[in-house]
Amino acid sequence: MDVGAPVGLDWEWARRTGGALSGGQRRQLTAKLVAGVPRLVAGQAALALGRRRSGRVDFAELQLPDSRLAKAAEEEARECLSTHVLEHSYRSYFFGRALAEFDGTTYDDELAYVSCLLHDLRLEHPTPGRCFAVTGAERAVEFVLGAGATPEQAETVGAAIAAHLTIGVADTVDDLGFVSAGAAVDVFGARMSDLDPSWVDELLRRHPRHNFKQHVTEAFTNEAAAVPDGRAQWLIRTAGFRHLIARAPFSE
């Protein structure tokens, strides 16, 4: 199986182009989309049949990263994000961590936490002609460097945030794919069948959705209008993103 993002849609591309897709890149993404349909359908079928697996993290024993960088990211997220997006950011981390542990992948927990908290800094503030994941990544890099991160850590954070909209990145829940995998569960229910339903219910009690479906649909619609050559527009036109959000296995 061809795993990972299409060749060339990386952090360097994101900074250079602002996230503008070429015709060839759109075709690559469409091929990834088609290749991923069987897995998506199988997951939806498992949910419909009540066949759920055991992915989870133990909240009672869980210790969140508490470094200076992690605490600074928490404060920045609380100050900059709406309640809708803040809670989504926390849920993305917990979903990503549950999947990473379920898959047995290796990741830097501190950087995964920071990246999830900061991954949607610009979602609610579109920049004409420049993808929110790219402007958000650039803002996050600037922020984490100011909070004491090394250049290498900042590059890891920036790359993960810039990539989280790209189909294929979430195939491996590592430093690059963690944000994308966690956010995909929360936005359209990807891999929900791999997660323990009682654990998901507890997560939603701890971090409520606050009518998130409507909020994220409006945000993506605004983003697509502002960046017609970007991935949000491609997701809406080609991947039926609004329909996927509406059908996600959450009530709101």
PDB file of N, CA, C and O in Angstrom, residues 95-101 103-107 169-179 181-182 191:
ATOM      1  N   PHE A  95      -7.151  11.977  20.687  1.00  0.00           N
ATOM      2  CA  PHE A  95      -7.416  11.002  19.630  1.00  0.00           C
ATOM      3  C   PHE A  95      -6.113  10.541  18.984  1.00  0.00           C
ATOM      4  O   PHE A  95      -5.916   9.346  18.737  1.00  0.00           O
ATOM      5  N   GLY A  96      -5.218  11.477  18.709  1.00  0.00           N
ATOM      6  CA  GLY A  96      -3.948  11.108  18.112  1.00  0.00           C
ATOM      7  C   GLY A  96      -3.138  10.200  19.012  1.00  0.00           C
ATOM      8  O   GLY A  96      -2.540   9.214  18.548  1.00  0.00           O
ATOM      9  N   ARG A  97      -3.134  10.494  20.305  1.00  0.00           N
ATOM     10  CA  ARG A  97      -2.363   9.662  21.234  1.00  0.00           C
ATOM     11  C   ARG A  97      -2.950   8.258  21.337  1.00  0.00           C
ATOM     12  O   ARG A  97      -2.203   7.273  21.362  1.00  0.00           O
ATOM     13  N   ALA A  98      -4.280   8.165  21.366  1.00  0.00           N
ATOM     14  CA  ALA A  98      -4.910   6.851  21.420  1.00  0.00           C
ATOM     15  C   ALA A  98      -4.568   6.025  20.180  1.00  0.00           C
ATOM     16  O   ALA A  98      -4.270   4.822  20.273  1.00  0.00           O
ATOM     17  N   LEU A  99      -4.592   6.644  19.007  1.00  0.00           N
ATOM     18  CA  LEU A  99      -4.261   5.926  17.783  1.00  0.00           C
ATOM     19  C   LEU A  99      -2.786   5.550  17.724  1.00  0.00           C
ATOM     20  O   LEU A  99      -2.434   4.452  17.280  1.00  0.00           O
ATOM     21  N   ALA A 100      -1.912   6.457  18.162  1.00  0.00           N
ATOM     22  CA  ALA A 100      -0.482   6.156  18.152  1.00  0.00           C
ATOM     23  C   ALA A 100      -0.169   4.971  19.060  1.00  0.00           C
ATOM     24  O   ALA A 100       0.618   4.085  18.697  1.00  0.00           O
ATOM     25  N   GLU A 101      -0.796   4.940  20.220  1.00  0.00           N
ATOM     26  CA  GLU A 101      -0.558   3.826  21.138  1.00  0.00           C
ATOM     27  C   GLU A 101      -1.188   2.539  20.607  1.00  0.00           C
ATOM     28  O   GLU A 101      -0.629   1.453  20.751  1.00  0.00           O
ATOM     29  N   ASP A 103      -1.508   1.802  17.449  1.00  0.00           N
ATOM     30  CA  ASP A 103      -0.664   1.351  16.342  1.00  0.00           C
ATOM     31  C   ASP A 103       0.748   0.981  16.777  1.00  0.00           C
ATOM     32  O   ASP A 103       1.483   0.337  16.020  1.00  0.00           O
ATOM     33  N   GLY A 104       1.149   1.431  17.962  1.00  0.00           N
ATOM     34  CA  GLY A 104       2.505   1.176  18.425  1.00  0.00           C
ATOM     35  C   GLY A 104       3.555   2.024  17.746  1.00  0.00           C
ATOM     36  O   GLY A 104       4.708   1.604  17.596  1.00  0.00           O
ATOM     37  N   THR A 105       3.182   3.255  17.348  1.00  0.00           N
ATOM     38  CA  THR A 105       4.138   4.135  16.684  1.00  0.00           C
ATOM     39  C   THR A 105       4.886   4.996  17.701  1.00  0.00           C
ATOM     40  O   THR A 105       4.434   5.192  18.826  1.00  0.00           O
ATOM     41  N   THR A 106       6.011   5.526  17.274  1.00  0.00           N
ATOM     42  CA  THR A 106       6.854   6.349  18.123  1.00  0.00           C
ATOM     43  C   THR A 106       6.666   7.819  17.762  1.00  0.00           C
ATOM     44  O   THR A 106       6.628   8.171  16.584  1.00  0.00           O
ATOM     45  N   TYR A 107       6.552   8.659  18.775  1.00  0.00           N
ATOM     46  CA  TYR A 107       6.364  10.089  18.547  1.00  0.00           C
ATOM     47  C   TYR A 107       6.893  10.840  19.761  1.00  0.00           C
ATOM     48  O   TYR A 107       7.040  10.276  20.851  1.00  0.00           O
ATOM     49  N   VAL A 169      -0.990  11.949   5.071  1.00  0.00           N
ATOM     50  CA  VAL A 169      -0.079  12.240   6.180  1.00  0.00           C
ATOM     51  C   VAL A 169      -0.447  11.431   7.420  1.00  0.00           C
ATOM     52  O   VAL A 169       0.427  10.964   8.159  1.00  0.00           O
ATOM     53  N   ALA A 170      -1.737  11.243   7.656  1.00  0.00           N
ATOM     54  CA  ALA A 170      -2.198  10.546   8.865  1.00  0.00           C
ATOM     55  C   ALA A 170      -2.013   9.044   8.808  1.00  0.00           C
ATOM     56  O   ALA A 170      -2.309   8.354   9.788  1.00  0.00           O
ATOM     57  N   ASP A 171      -1.513   8.507   7.687  1.00  0.00           N
ATOM     58  CA  ASP A 171      -1.353   7.056   7.582  1.00  0.00           C
ATOM     59  C   ASP A 171      -0.428   6.506   8.657  1.00  0.00           C
ATOM     60  O   ASP A 171      -0.583   5.366   9.107  1.00  0.00           O
ATOM     61  N   THR A 172       0.557   7.294   9.057  1.00  0.00           N
ATOM     62  CA  THR A 172       1.469   6.901  10.133  1.00  0.00           C
ATOM     63  C   THR A 172       1.378   7.957  11.230  1.00  0.00           C
ATOM     64  O   THR A 172       1.645   9.135  10.986  1.00  0.00           O
ATOM     65  N   VAL A 173       1.025   7.523  12.444  1.00  0.00           N
ATOM     66  CA  VAL A 173       0.799   8.473  13.544  1.00  0.00           C
ATOM     67  C   VAL A 173       2.123   8.736  14.256  1.00  0.00           C
ATOM     68  O   VAL A 173       2.332   8.348  15.405  1.00  0.00           O
ATOM     69  N   ASP A 174       3.012   9.417  13.537  1.00  0.00           N
ATOM     70  CA  ASP A 174       4.323   9.760  14.068  1.00  0.00           C
ATOM     71  C   ASP A 174       4.398  11.275  14.252  1.00  0.00           C
ATOM     72  O   ASP A 174       3.365  11.940  14.293  1.00  0.00           O
ATOM     73  N   ASP A 175       5.599  11.814  14.365  1.00  0.00           N
ATOM     74  CA  ASP A 175       5.726  13.254  14.598  1.00  0.00           C
ATOM     75  C   ASP A 175       5.060  14.073  13.498  1.00  0.00           C
ATOM     76  O   ASP A 175       4.494  15.137  13.761  1.00  0.00           O
ATOM     77  N   LEU A 176       5.115  13.614  12.252  1.00  0.00           N
ATOM     78  CA  LEU A 176       4.495  14.350  11.155  1.00  0.00           C
ATOM     79  C   LEU A 176       2.994  14.106  11.087  1.00  0.00           C
ATOM     80  O   LEU A 176       2.215  15.035  10.869  1.00  0.00           O
ATOM     81  N   GLY A 177       2.566  12.871  11.297  1.00  0.00           N
ATOM     82  CA  GLY A 177       1.168  12.519  11.079  1.00  0.00           C
ATOM     83  C   GLY A 177       0.254  12.615  12.281  1.00  0.00           C
ATOM     84  O   GLY A 177      -0.972  12.491  12.143  1.00  0.00           O
ATOM     85  N   PHE A 178       0.808  12.851  13.476  1.00  0.00           N
ATOM     86  CA  PHE A 178       0.023  12.827  14.714  1.00  0.00           C
ATOM     87  C   PHE A 178      -1.138  13.820  14.666  1.00  0.00           C
ATOM     88  O   PHE A 178      -2.288  13.475  14.946  1.00  0.00           O
ATOM     89  N   VAL A 179      -0.867  15.068  14.323  1.00  0.00           N
ATOM     90  CA  VAL A 179      -1.915  16.093  14.316  1.00  0.00           C
ATOM     91  C   VAL A 179      -2.997  15.734  13.307  1.00  0.00           C
ATOM     92  O   VAL A 179      -4.192  15.815  13.596  1.00  0.00           O
ATOM     93  N   ALA A 181      -3.833  12.820  12.077  1.00  0.00           N
ATOM     94  CA  ALA A 181      -4.613  11.649  12.491  1.00  0.00           C
ATOM     95  C   ALA A 181      -5.614  12.009  13.572  1.00  0.00           C
ATOM     96  O   ALA A 181      -6.791  11.609  13.510  1.00  0.00           O
ATOM     97  N   GLY A 182      -5.177  12.755  14.577  1.00  0.00           N
ATOM     98  CA  GLY A 182      -6.082  13.121  15.658  1.00  0.00           C
ATOM     99  C   GLY A 182      -7.192  14.030  15.202  1.00  0.00           C
ATOM    100  O   GLY A 182      -8.368  13.844  15.557  1.00  0.00           O
ATOM    101  N   ARG A 191     -11.168   6.511  11.440  1.00  0.00           N
ATOM    102  CA  ARG A 191     -10.646   5.490  12.355  1.00  0.00           C
ATOM    103  C   ARG A 191     -11.404   5.414  13.687  1.00  0.00           C
ATOM    104  O   ARG A 191     -10.890   4.859  14.662  1.00  0.00           O
TER     105      ARG A 191
END
